[in-house]
């Protein structure tokens, strides 16, 4: 079963929302739209008894049942749902590090492990600047050849991002990687975050 953590504060908050629906046996379904793609999103939705799918995995959270969409299960591994109160009321947060790429095993092929780290750790950070990076190939001596896109293409800070961010993280998470090389044409600065 996928390990989905729902904090006590999130459970209590969701239970309050469910109570307002006034439907006996109402639960919550967690699922991933477009799983395994860069556009994957993790979602929560009410799940009345007549919409329960027999293949869903069920987690009893005491106050309600959490239904894990069967097709989303591999992408929900290590998902985390939390609620924190703030001045505006509160914030429900859903983190699913494996939504875009399902977690790979330590003995998976090198390109799969590199792509997993790019999708789950590096690209979410680059997305804040409208950027992304993808693996082109792995060449001799385990050098990862990468291509930057979006706000990273032509960005004046890309060499710092490459060495201090991308290379450092890839070498820590995938020890076989000895270096990274950027093959992006940075002369095109049209979408660059820093020019």
PDB file of N, CA, C and O in Angstrom, residues 3 33 63 69 77 98-99 108 110 113 133 149 153 159-160 166 168 174 180 185 190 193:
ATOM      1  N   UNK A   3       2.313   4.694   0.980  1.00  0.00           N
ATOM      2  CA  UNK A   3       2.429   5.345   2.272  1.00  0.00           C
ATOM      3  C   UNK A   3       2.060   6.818   2.098  1.00  0.00           C
ATOM      4  O   UNK A   3       2.824   7.602   1.556  1.00  0.00           O
ATOM      5  N   UNK A  33      -3.628  13.543 -11.119  1.00  0.00           N
ATOM      6  CA  UNK A  33      -4.005  13.730 -12.519  1.00  0.00           C
ATOM      7  C   UNK A  33      -2.723  13.750 -13.349  1.00  0.00           C
ATOM      8  O   UNK A  33      -1.694  14.256 -12.900  1.00  0.00           O
ATOM      9  N   UNK A  63     -11.873   9.504  11.681  1.00  0.00           N
ATOM     10  CA  UNK A  63     -12.982  10.437  11.460  1.00  0.00           C
ATOM     11  C   UNK A  63     -13.596  10.282  10.073  1.00  0.00           C
ATOM     12  O   UNK A  63     -14.704  10.724   9.823  1.00  0.00           O
ATOM     13  N   UNK A  69      -6.789   6.392  -5.011  1.00  0.00           N
ATOM     14  CA  UNK A  69      -7.100   5.983  -6.373  1.00  0.00           C
ATOM     15  C   UNK A  69      -6.108   4.911  -6.821  1.00  0.00           C
ATOM     16  O   UNK A  69      -4.888   5.103  -6.744  1.00  0.00           O
ATOM     17  N   UNK A  77       3.297   7.304  -3.329  1.00  0.00           N
ATOM     18  CA  UNK A  77       4.291   6.851  -2.349  1.00  0.00           C
ATOM     19  C   UNK A  77       4.949   8.068  -1.700  1.00  0.00           C
ATOM     20  O   UNK A  77       5.392   8.978  -2.389  1.00  0.00           O
ATOM     21  N   UNK A  98       6.575  11.816  -5.663  1.00  0.00           N
ATOM     22  CA  UNK A  98       6.649  10.820  -6.727  1.00  0.00           C
ATOM     23  C   UNK A  98       5.530  10.954  -7.757  1.00  0.00           C
ATOM     24  O   UNK A  98       5.329  10.068  -8.573  1.00  0.00           O
ATOM     25  N   UNK A  99       4.788  12.070  -7.729  1.00  0.00           N
ATOM     26  CA  UNK A  99       3.654  12.235  -8.638  1.00  0.00           C
ATOM     27  C   UNK A  99       4.096  12.352 -10.091  1.00  0.00           C
ATOM     28  O   UNK A  99       3.449  11.821 -10.984  1.00  0.00           O
ATOM     29  N   UNK A 108      17.823   0.542 -10.280  1.00  0.00           N
ATOM     30  CA  UNK A 108      17.254   0.920 -11.573  1.00  0.00           C
ATOM     31  C   UNK A 108      18.372   1.435 -12.485  1.00  0.00           C
ATOM     32  O   UNK A 108      19.424   1.873 -12.002  1.00  0.00           O
ATOM     33  N   UNK A 110      20.765   3.755 -14.623  1.00  0.00           N
ATOM     34  CA  UNK A 110      21.267   5.084 -14.296  1.00  0.00           C
ATOM     35  C   UNK A 110      20.404   6.217 -14.861  1.00  0.00           C
ATOM     36  O   UNK A 110      20.062   7.148 -14.126  1.00  0.00           O
ATOM     37  N   UNK A 113      17.294   6.743 -12.710  1.00  0.00           N
ATOM     38  CA  UNK A 113      17.570   7.353 -11.402  1.00  0.00           C
ATOM     39  C   UNK A 113      17.862   8.845 -11.555  1.00  0.00           C
ATOM     40  O   UNK A 113      17.425   9.662 -10.751  1.00  0.00           O
ATOM     41  N   UNK A 133      15.036  21.363 -16.411  1.00  0.00           N
ATOM     42  CA  UNK A 133      16.221  20.727 -16.979  1.00  0.00           C
ATOM     43  C   UNK A 133      15.864  19.283 -17.288  1.00  0.00           C
ATOM     44  O   UNK A 133      15.082  18.658 -16.569  1.00  0.00           O
ATOM     45  N   UNK A 149      15.709  24.486 -20.047  1.00  0.00           N
ATOM     46  CA  UNK A 149      14.642  25.094 -20.821  1.00  0.00           C
ATOM     47  C   UNK A 149      13.913  26.145 -20.008  1.00  0.00           C
ATOM     48  O   UNK A 149      14.203  26.370 -18.829  1.00  0.00           O
ATOM     49  N   UNK A 153      16.970  28.785 -19.792  1.00  0.00           N
ATOM     50  CA  UNK A 153      17.668  28.930 -21.067  1.00  0.00           C
ATOM     51  C   UNK A 153      18.078  30.387 -21.248  1.00  0.00           C
ATOM     52  O   UNK A 153      17.239  31.280 -21.263  1.00  0.00           O
ATOM     53  N   UNK A 159      25.089  28.948 -14.900  1.00  0.00           N
ATOM     54  CA  UNK A 159      26.307  28.199 -14.532  1.00  0.00           C
ATOM     55  C   UNK A 159      26.348  27.948 -13.029  1.00  0.00           C
ATOM     56  O   UNK A 159      26.768  26.883 -12.588  1.00  0.00           O
ATOM     57  N   UNK A 160      25.888  28.919 -12.247  1.00  0.00           N
ATOM     58  CA  UNK A 160      25.807  28.726 -10.798  1.00  0.00           C
ATOM     59  C   UNK A 160      24.765  27.654 -10.476  1.00  0.00           C
ATOM     60  O   UNK A 160      25.014  26.763  -9.662  1.00  0.00           O
ATOM     61  N   UNK A 166      22.265  21.758  -9.511  1.00  0.00           N
ATOM     62  CA  UNK A 166      21.983  20.528 -10.244  1.00  0.00           C
ATOM     63  C   UNK A 166      23.091  19.489 -10.060  1.00  0.00           C
ATOM     64  O   UNK A 166      22.822  18.355  -9.657  1.00  0.00           O
ATOM     65  N   UNK A 168      25.558  19.285  -7.868  1.00  0.00           N
ATOM     66  CA  UNK A 168      25.721  18.894  -6.460  1.00  0.00           C
ATOM     67  C   UNK A 168      24.629  17.900  -6.045  1.00  0.00           C
ATOM     68  O   UNK A 168      24.920  16.858  -5.449  1.00  0.00           O
ATOM     69  N   UNK A 174      22.786  10.392  -6.819  1.00  0.00           N
ATOM     70  CA  UNK A 174      23.172   9.321  -7.747  1.00  0.00           C
ATOM     71  C   UNK A 174      24.699   9.315  -7.796  1.00  0.00           C
ATOM     72  O   UNK A 174      25.304   9.934  -8.678  1.00  0.00           O
ATOM     73  N   UNK A 180      28.339  16.919 -14.639  1.00  0.00           N
ATOM     74  CA  UNK A 180      27.237  17.244 -15.550  1.00  0.00           C
ATOM     75  C   UNK A 180      27.763  18.187 -16.613  1.00  0.00           C
ATOM     76  O   UNK A 180      28.727  18.921 -16.388  1.00  0.00           O
ATOM     77  N   UNK A 185      21.618  25.891 -25.753  1.00  0.00           N
ATOM     78  CA  UNK A 185      22.006  27.093 -26.477  1.00  0.00           C
ATOM     79  C   UNK A 185      21.550  28.291 -25.646  1.00  0.00           C
ATOM     80  O   UNK A 185      20.389  28.681 -25.688  1.00  0.00           O
ATOM     81  N   UNK A 190      15.424  35.027 -24.630  1.00  0.00           N
ATOM     82  CA  UNK A 190      14.058  35.555 -24.695  1.00  0.00           C
ATOM     83  C   UNK A 190      13.255  35.292 -23.416  1.00  0.00           C
ATOM     84  O   UNK A 190      12.543  36.151 -22.930  1.00  0.00           O
ATOM     85  N   UNK A 193      15.240  34.012 -16.956  1.00  0.00           N
ATOM     86  CA  UNK A 193      14.813  34.602 -15.696  1.00  0.00           C
ATOM     87  C   UNK A 193      15.700  35.771 -15.319  1.00  0.00           C
ATOM     88  O   UNK A 193      15.223  36.831 -14.947  1.00  0.00           O
TER      89      UNK A 193
END
